[in-house]
Amino acid sequence: MTTKPVRCAIYTRVSTEHGLEQDFNSLDAQHDAAQAYIRSQAHAGWTLIRSRY
């Protein structure tokens, strides 16, 4: 059975700007976690939309 592709985007957010000046911040951590989850669902056809805005 062929799996239909599911295109996935990642949305991250913070409530304050505190800590955003760091090399690795909560936005990066959120993105990394979401990206790992999407990869874990590759068997179901999930693919990450690569563009970051």
CSV table of C-alpha atoms in Angstrom, one decimal:
chain,number,residue,atom,x,y,z
A,1,MET,CA,0.0,0.0,0.0
A,2,THR,CA,1.3,3.4,-1.0
A,3,THR,CA,1.2,6.1,1.7
A,4,LYS,CA,-0.1,9.5,0.7
A,5,PRO,CA,2.4,12.2,1.5
A,6,VAL,CA,1.6,14.6,4.4
A,7,ARG,CA,3.4,17.9,4.1
A,8,CYS,CA,4.1,19.3,7.6
A,9,ALA,CA,5.1,22.8,8.8
A,10,ILE,CA,6.5,23.7,12.2
A,11,TYR,CA,5.1,26.7,14.1
A,12,THR,CA,7.1,27.9,17.1
A,13,ARG,CA,6.5,30.8,19.5
A,14,VAL,CA,7.6,32.4,22.7
A,15,SER,CA,5.7,34.6,25.2
A,16,THR,CA,8.6,37.0,25.8
A,17,GLU,CA,11.9,37.9,24.1
A,18,HIS,CA,13.9,36.8,27.1
A,19,GLY,CA,16.7,34.5,26.1
A,20,LEU,CA,16.3,34.9,22.3
A,21,GLU,CA,19.8,36.4,22.0
A,22,GLN,CA,21.3,33.1,23.0
A,23,ASP,CA,22.9,30.8,20.3
A,24,PHE,CA,20.4,28.1,21.1
A,25,ASN,CA,17.0,29.3,22.5
A,26,SER,CA,13.5,27.9,23.2
A,27,LEU,CA,12.5,28.5,19.5
A,28,ASP,CA,15.4,26.3,18.4
A,29,ALA,CA,14.5,23.7,20.9
A,30,GLN,CA,10.8,23.7,19.8
A,31,HIS,CA,11.8,23.4,16.2
A,32,ASP,CA,14.2,20.6,16.8
A,33,ALA,CA,11.6,18.6,18.8
A,34,ALA,CA,8.9,19.1,16.2
A,35,GLN,CA,11.4,18.1,13.4
A,36,ALA,CA,12.3,14.9,15.2
A,37,TYR,CA,8.6,14.1,15.7
A,38,ILE,CA,7.9,14.6,12.0
A,39,ARG,CA,10.9,12.4,11.1
A,40,SER,CA,9.5,9.7,13.5
A,41,GLN,CA,6.3,9.7,11.4
A,42,ALA,CA,8.0,9.2,8.0
A,43,HIS,CA,6.5,5.7,7.8
A,44,ALA,CA,3.1,7.5,7.6
A,45,GLY,CA,4.3,9.7,4.8
A,46,TRP,CA,5.0,12.8,6.9
A,47,THR,CA,7.6,15.2,5.3
A,48,LEU,CA,8.8,18.5,6.6
A,49,ILE,CA,8.4,21.7,4.5
A,50,ARG,CA,12.0,23.0,4.6
A,51,SER,CA,11.3,26.7,4.4
A,52,ARG,CA,11.7,28.7,7.7
A,53,TYR,CA,10.1,32.1,7.9
